[in-house]
Coordinates of C-alpha atoms in Angstrom, one line a residue:
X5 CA 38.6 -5.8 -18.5
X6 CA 36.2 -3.0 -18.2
X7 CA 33.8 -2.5 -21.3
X8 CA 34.2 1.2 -22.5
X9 CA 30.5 3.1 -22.7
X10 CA 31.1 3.9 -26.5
X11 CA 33.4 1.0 -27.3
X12 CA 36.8 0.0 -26.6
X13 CA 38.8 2.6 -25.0
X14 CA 42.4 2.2 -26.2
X15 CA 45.1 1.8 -23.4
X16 CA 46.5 -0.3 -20.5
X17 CA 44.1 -2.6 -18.5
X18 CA 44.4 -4.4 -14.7
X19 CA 47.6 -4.9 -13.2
X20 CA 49.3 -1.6 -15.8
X21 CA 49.2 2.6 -14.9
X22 CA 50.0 4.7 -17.6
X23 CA 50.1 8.5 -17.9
X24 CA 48.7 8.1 -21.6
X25 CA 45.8 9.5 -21.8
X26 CA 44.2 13.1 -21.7
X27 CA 42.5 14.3 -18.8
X28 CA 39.1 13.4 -20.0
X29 CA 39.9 9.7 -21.2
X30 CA 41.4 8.9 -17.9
X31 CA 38.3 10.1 -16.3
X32 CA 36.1 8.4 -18.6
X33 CA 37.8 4.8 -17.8
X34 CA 37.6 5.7 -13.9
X35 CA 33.9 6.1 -14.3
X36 CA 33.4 2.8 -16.7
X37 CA 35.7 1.2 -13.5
X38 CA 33.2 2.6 -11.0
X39 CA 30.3 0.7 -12.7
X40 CA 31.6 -2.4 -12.9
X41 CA 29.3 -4.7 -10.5
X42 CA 30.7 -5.7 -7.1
X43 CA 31.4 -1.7 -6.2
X44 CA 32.3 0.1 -4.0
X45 CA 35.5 -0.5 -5.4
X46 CA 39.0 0.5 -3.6
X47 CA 41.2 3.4 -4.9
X48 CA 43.5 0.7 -6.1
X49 CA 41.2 -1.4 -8.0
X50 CA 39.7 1.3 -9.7
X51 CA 43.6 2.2 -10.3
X52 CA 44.1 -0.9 -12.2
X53 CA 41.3 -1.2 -13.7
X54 CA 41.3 2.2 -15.5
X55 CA 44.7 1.7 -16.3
X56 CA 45.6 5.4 -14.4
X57 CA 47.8 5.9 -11.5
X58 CA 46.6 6.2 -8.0
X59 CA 47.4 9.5 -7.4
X60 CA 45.8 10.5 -10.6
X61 CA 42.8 8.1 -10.1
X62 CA 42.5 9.8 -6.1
X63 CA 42.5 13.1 -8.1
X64 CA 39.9 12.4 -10.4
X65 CA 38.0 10.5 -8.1
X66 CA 37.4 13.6 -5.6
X67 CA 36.3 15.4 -8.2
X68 CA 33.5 12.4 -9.4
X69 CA 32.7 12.9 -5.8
X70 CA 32.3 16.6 -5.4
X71 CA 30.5 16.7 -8.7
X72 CA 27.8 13.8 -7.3
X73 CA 28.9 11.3 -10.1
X74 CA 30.7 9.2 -7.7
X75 CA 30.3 8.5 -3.8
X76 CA 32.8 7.1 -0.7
X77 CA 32.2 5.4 1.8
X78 CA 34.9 7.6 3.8
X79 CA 36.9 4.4 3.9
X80 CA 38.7 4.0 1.0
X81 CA 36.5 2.8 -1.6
X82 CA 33.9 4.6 -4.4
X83 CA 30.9 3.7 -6.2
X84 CA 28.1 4.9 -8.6
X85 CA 27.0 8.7 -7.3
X86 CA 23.5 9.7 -7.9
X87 CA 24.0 12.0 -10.9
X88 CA 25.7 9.2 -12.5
X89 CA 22.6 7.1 -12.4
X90 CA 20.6 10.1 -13.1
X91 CA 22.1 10.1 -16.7
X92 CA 22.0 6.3 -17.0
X93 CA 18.5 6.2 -15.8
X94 CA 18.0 9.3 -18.7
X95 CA 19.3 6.8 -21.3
X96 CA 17.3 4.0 -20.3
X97 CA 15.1 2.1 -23.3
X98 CA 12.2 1.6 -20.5
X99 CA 11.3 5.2 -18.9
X100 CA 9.3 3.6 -16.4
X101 CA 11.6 1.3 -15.1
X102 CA 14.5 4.2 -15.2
X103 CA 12.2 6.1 -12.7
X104 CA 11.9 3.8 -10.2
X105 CA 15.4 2.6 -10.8
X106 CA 16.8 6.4 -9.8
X107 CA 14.1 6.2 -7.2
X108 CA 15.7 3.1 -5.3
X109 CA 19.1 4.4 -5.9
X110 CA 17.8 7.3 -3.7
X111 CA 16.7 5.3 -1.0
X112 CA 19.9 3.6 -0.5
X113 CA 22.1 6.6 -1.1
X114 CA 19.3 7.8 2.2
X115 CA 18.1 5.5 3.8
X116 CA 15.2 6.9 4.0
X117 CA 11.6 5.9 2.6
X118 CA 11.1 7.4 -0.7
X119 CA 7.6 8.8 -2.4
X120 CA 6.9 9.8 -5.9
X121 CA 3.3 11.8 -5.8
X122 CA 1.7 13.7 -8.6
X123 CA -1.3 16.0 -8.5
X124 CA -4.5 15.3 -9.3
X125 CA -7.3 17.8 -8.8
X126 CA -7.0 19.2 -5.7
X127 CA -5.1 16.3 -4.1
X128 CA -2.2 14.4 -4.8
X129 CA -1.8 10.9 -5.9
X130 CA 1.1 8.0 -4.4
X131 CA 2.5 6.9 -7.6
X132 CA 5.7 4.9 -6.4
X133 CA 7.0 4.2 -2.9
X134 CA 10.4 2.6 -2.1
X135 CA 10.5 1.3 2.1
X136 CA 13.0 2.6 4.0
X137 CA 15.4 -0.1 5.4
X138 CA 14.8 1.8 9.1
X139 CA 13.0 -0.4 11.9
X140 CA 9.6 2.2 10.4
X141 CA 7.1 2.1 8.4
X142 CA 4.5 5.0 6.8
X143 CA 1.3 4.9 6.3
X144 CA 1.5 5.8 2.2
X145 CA 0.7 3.0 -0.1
X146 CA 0.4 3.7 -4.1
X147 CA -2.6 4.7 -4.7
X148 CA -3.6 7.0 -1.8
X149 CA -4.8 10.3 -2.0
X150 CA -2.5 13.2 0.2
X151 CA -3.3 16.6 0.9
X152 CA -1.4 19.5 -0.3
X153 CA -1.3 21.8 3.0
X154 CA -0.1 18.9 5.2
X155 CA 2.6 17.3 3.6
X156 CA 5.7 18.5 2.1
X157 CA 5.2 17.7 -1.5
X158 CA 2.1 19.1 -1.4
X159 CA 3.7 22.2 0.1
X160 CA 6.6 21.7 -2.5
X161 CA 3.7 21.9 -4.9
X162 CA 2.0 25.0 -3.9
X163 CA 4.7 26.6 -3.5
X164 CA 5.2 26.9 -7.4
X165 CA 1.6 27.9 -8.4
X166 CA 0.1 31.1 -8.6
X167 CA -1.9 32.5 -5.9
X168 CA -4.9 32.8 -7.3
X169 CA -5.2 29.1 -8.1
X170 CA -3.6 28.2 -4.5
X171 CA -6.6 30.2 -3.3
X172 CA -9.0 27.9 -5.4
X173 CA -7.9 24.9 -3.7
X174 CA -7.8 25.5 -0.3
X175 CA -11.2 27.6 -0.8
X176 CA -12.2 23.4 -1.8
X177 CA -10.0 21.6 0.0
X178 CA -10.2 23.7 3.3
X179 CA -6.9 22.5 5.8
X180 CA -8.4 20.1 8.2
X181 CA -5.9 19.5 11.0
X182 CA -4.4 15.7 10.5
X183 CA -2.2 16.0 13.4
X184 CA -1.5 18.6 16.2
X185 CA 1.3 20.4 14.0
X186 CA -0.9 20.8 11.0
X187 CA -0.7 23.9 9.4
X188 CA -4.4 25.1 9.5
X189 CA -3.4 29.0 9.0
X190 CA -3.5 30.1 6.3
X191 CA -1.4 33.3 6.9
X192 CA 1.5 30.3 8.3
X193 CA 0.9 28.6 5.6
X194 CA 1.6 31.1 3.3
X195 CA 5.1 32.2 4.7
X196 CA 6.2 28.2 4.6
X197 CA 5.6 28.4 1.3
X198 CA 7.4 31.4 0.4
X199 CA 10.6 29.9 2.4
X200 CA 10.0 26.9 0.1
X201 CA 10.3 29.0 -3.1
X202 CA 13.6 30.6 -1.7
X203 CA 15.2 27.2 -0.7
X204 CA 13.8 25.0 -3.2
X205 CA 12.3 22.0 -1.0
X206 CA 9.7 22.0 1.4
X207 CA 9.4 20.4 5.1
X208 CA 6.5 18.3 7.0
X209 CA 7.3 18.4 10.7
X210 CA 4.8 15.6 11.9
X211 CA 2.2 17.5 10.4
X212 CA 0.4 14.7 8.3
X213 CA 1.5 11.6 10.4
X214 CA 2.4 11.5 13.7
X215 CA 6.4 10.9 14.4
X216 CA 7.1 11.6 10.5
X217 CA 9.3 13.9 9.1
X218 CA 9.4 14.7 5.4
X219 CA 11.8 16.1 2.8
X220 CA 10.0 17.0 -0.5
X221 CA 10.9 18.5 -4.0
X222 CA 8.7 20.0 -6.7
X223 CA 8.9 18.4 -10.3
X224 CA 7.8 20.3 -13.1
X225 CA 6.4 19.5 -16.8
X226 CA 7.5 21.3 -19.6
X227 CA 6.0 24.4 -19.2
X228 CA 7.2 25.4 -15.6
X229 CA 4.0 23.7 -13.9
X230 CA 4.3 22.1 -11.2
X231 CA 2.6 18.0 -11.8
X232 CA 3.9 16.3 -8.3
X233 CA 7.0 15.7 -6.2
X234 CA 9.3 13.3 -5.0
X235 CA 9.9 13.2 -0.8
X236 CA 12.1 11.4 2.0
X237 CA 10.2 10.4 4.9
X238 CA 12.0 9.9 8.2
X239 CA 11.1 8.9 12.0
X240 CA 11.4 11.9 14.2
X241 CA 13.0 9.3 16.7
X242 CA 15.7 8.1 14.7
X243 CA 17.1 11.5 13.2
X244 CA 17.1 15.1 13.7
X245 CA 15.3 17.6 11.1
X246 CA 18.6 19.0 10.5
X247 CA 20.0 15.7 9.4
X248 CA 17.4 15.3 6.8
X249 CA 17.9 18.6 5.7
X250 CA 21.4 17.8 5.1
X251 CA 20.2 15.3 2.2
X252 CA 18.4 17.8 0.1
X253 CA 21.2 18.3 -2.5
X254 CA 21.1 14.6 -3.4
X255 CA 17.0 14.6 -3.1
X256 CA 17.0 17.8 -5.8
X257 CA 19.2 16.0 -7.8
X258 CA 17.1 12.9 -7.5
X259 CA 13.6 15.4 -8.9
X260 CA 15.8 17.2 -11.2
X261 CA 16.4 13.2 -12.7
X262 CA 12.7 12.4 -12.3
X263 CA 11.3 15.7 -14.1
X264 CA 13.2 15.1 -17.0
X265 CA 12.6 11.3 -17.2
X266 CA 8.8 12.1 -16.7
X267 CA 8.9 14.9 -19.4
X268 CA 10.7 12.6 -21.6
X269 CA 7.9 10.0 -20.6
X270 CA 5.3 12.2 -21.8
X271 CA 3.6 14.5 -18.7
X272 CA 3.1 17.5 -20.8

């Protein structure tokens, strides 16, 4: 028997489908069903456990799907979708623990490694890290230090403050070249990060470690600022940039998950 989210949901159970039920309390019991541990779960499971028809629970369930609270593995069975763990991360007693839980969840929904980075000064600062399962490893380890102009959160950063303080930290910083594809323009640098603003994540083509690719997202605090970033790093020799680029919906769910956990957590 599947344990209801707000108590016992009245209807049938496994091995009984009933059209009882409105709309939203069939949809309410496929989503307790996807939850239950042991997922993916199978259209028909997920039938029976819900107490819903299959063609009803199908219905609902490609909705869950293109709505990013469930996920297929394109053969025939469903599990927990990452704006489903979003909100269960959200409601979670330990904030901490809810970040890096939506953090992990990210990794395996991509495979790839995963970085949560927030600024500090004119830098940023490696907060979490979650290892890809790919035959790779970065460089990153909590605690380092990373550049602004070479990587993508950094970029995903200054994208989203004004000018005149972008100015102040390059004017420190400077943009030493860490790889041959650094961005050491500034006049380059400045269009990337006007593409960034218009498409809402920002890119690092090998440009802070060599045969690297990142995918990055700005998070903000409560008052629009930008305080860090959350990125997927990739091997250039596993993957194309267009395939990582083709994970960016579930990485700006992932920041828009993390921003408000981290504002709920206190980053003012």
């Amino acid at each position: 028997m599947v344990n209801a989210i707000l108590g016992e949901v009245p209807g049938p159970r496994v091995g009984r489908s009933s059209t009882a039920g409105s709309a939203l309390e069939k949809t309410l019991r496929i989503t307790e069903a996807l939850t239950v541990f042991g997922g993916p779960h199978r259209l028909a499971e997920l039938s029976a456990a819900a107490g819903v028809p299959k063609s009803s629970t199908y219905r609902i369930l490609v909705s869950l799907v293109e709505q990013g609270y469930a996920v297929t593995d394109g053969e025939g069975r469903y599990g927990v979708g990452l704006r489903l763990r979003t909100l269960a991360a959200e409601v979670s007693t330990d904030r901490p623990e809810g970040i890096v839980e939506l953090l992990e969840f990210l990794q395996k929904c991509t495979g790839q490694a995963v970085h949560l980075a927030l600024r500090s000064g004119h830098a940023l600062t490696c907060i979490r890290k979650v290892e890809s399962t790919q035959p790779y490893r970065t460089t990153s380890r909590v605690g380092m230090r990373i550049p602004l102009h070479a990587t993508a959160i950094g970029k995903a950063v200054l994208a989203h403050l004004p000018p005149e303080e972008v100015e102040s930290v390059l004017r420190a910083t400077g943009m030493p070249a860490l790889t041959r594809r650094t961005l050491t323009d500034r006049e380059r640098l400045t269009d990337e990060l006007r593409t960034v603003r218009v498409r809402g994540y920002a890119v690092d083509e090998e440009e802070y470690e060599p045969s690297m690719r990142c995918l990055a997202v700005p998070v903000f605090d409560r008052a629009g600022v930008p305080v860090g970033g959350i990125g997927l790093t990739a091997a250039t020799f596993l993957g194309t940039r267009a395939e990582l680029e083709r994970l960016s919906p579930a990485l700006l769910e992932a920041g828009r998950g993390v921003q408000r956990l981290l504002q709920l957590g206190g980053v003012n």
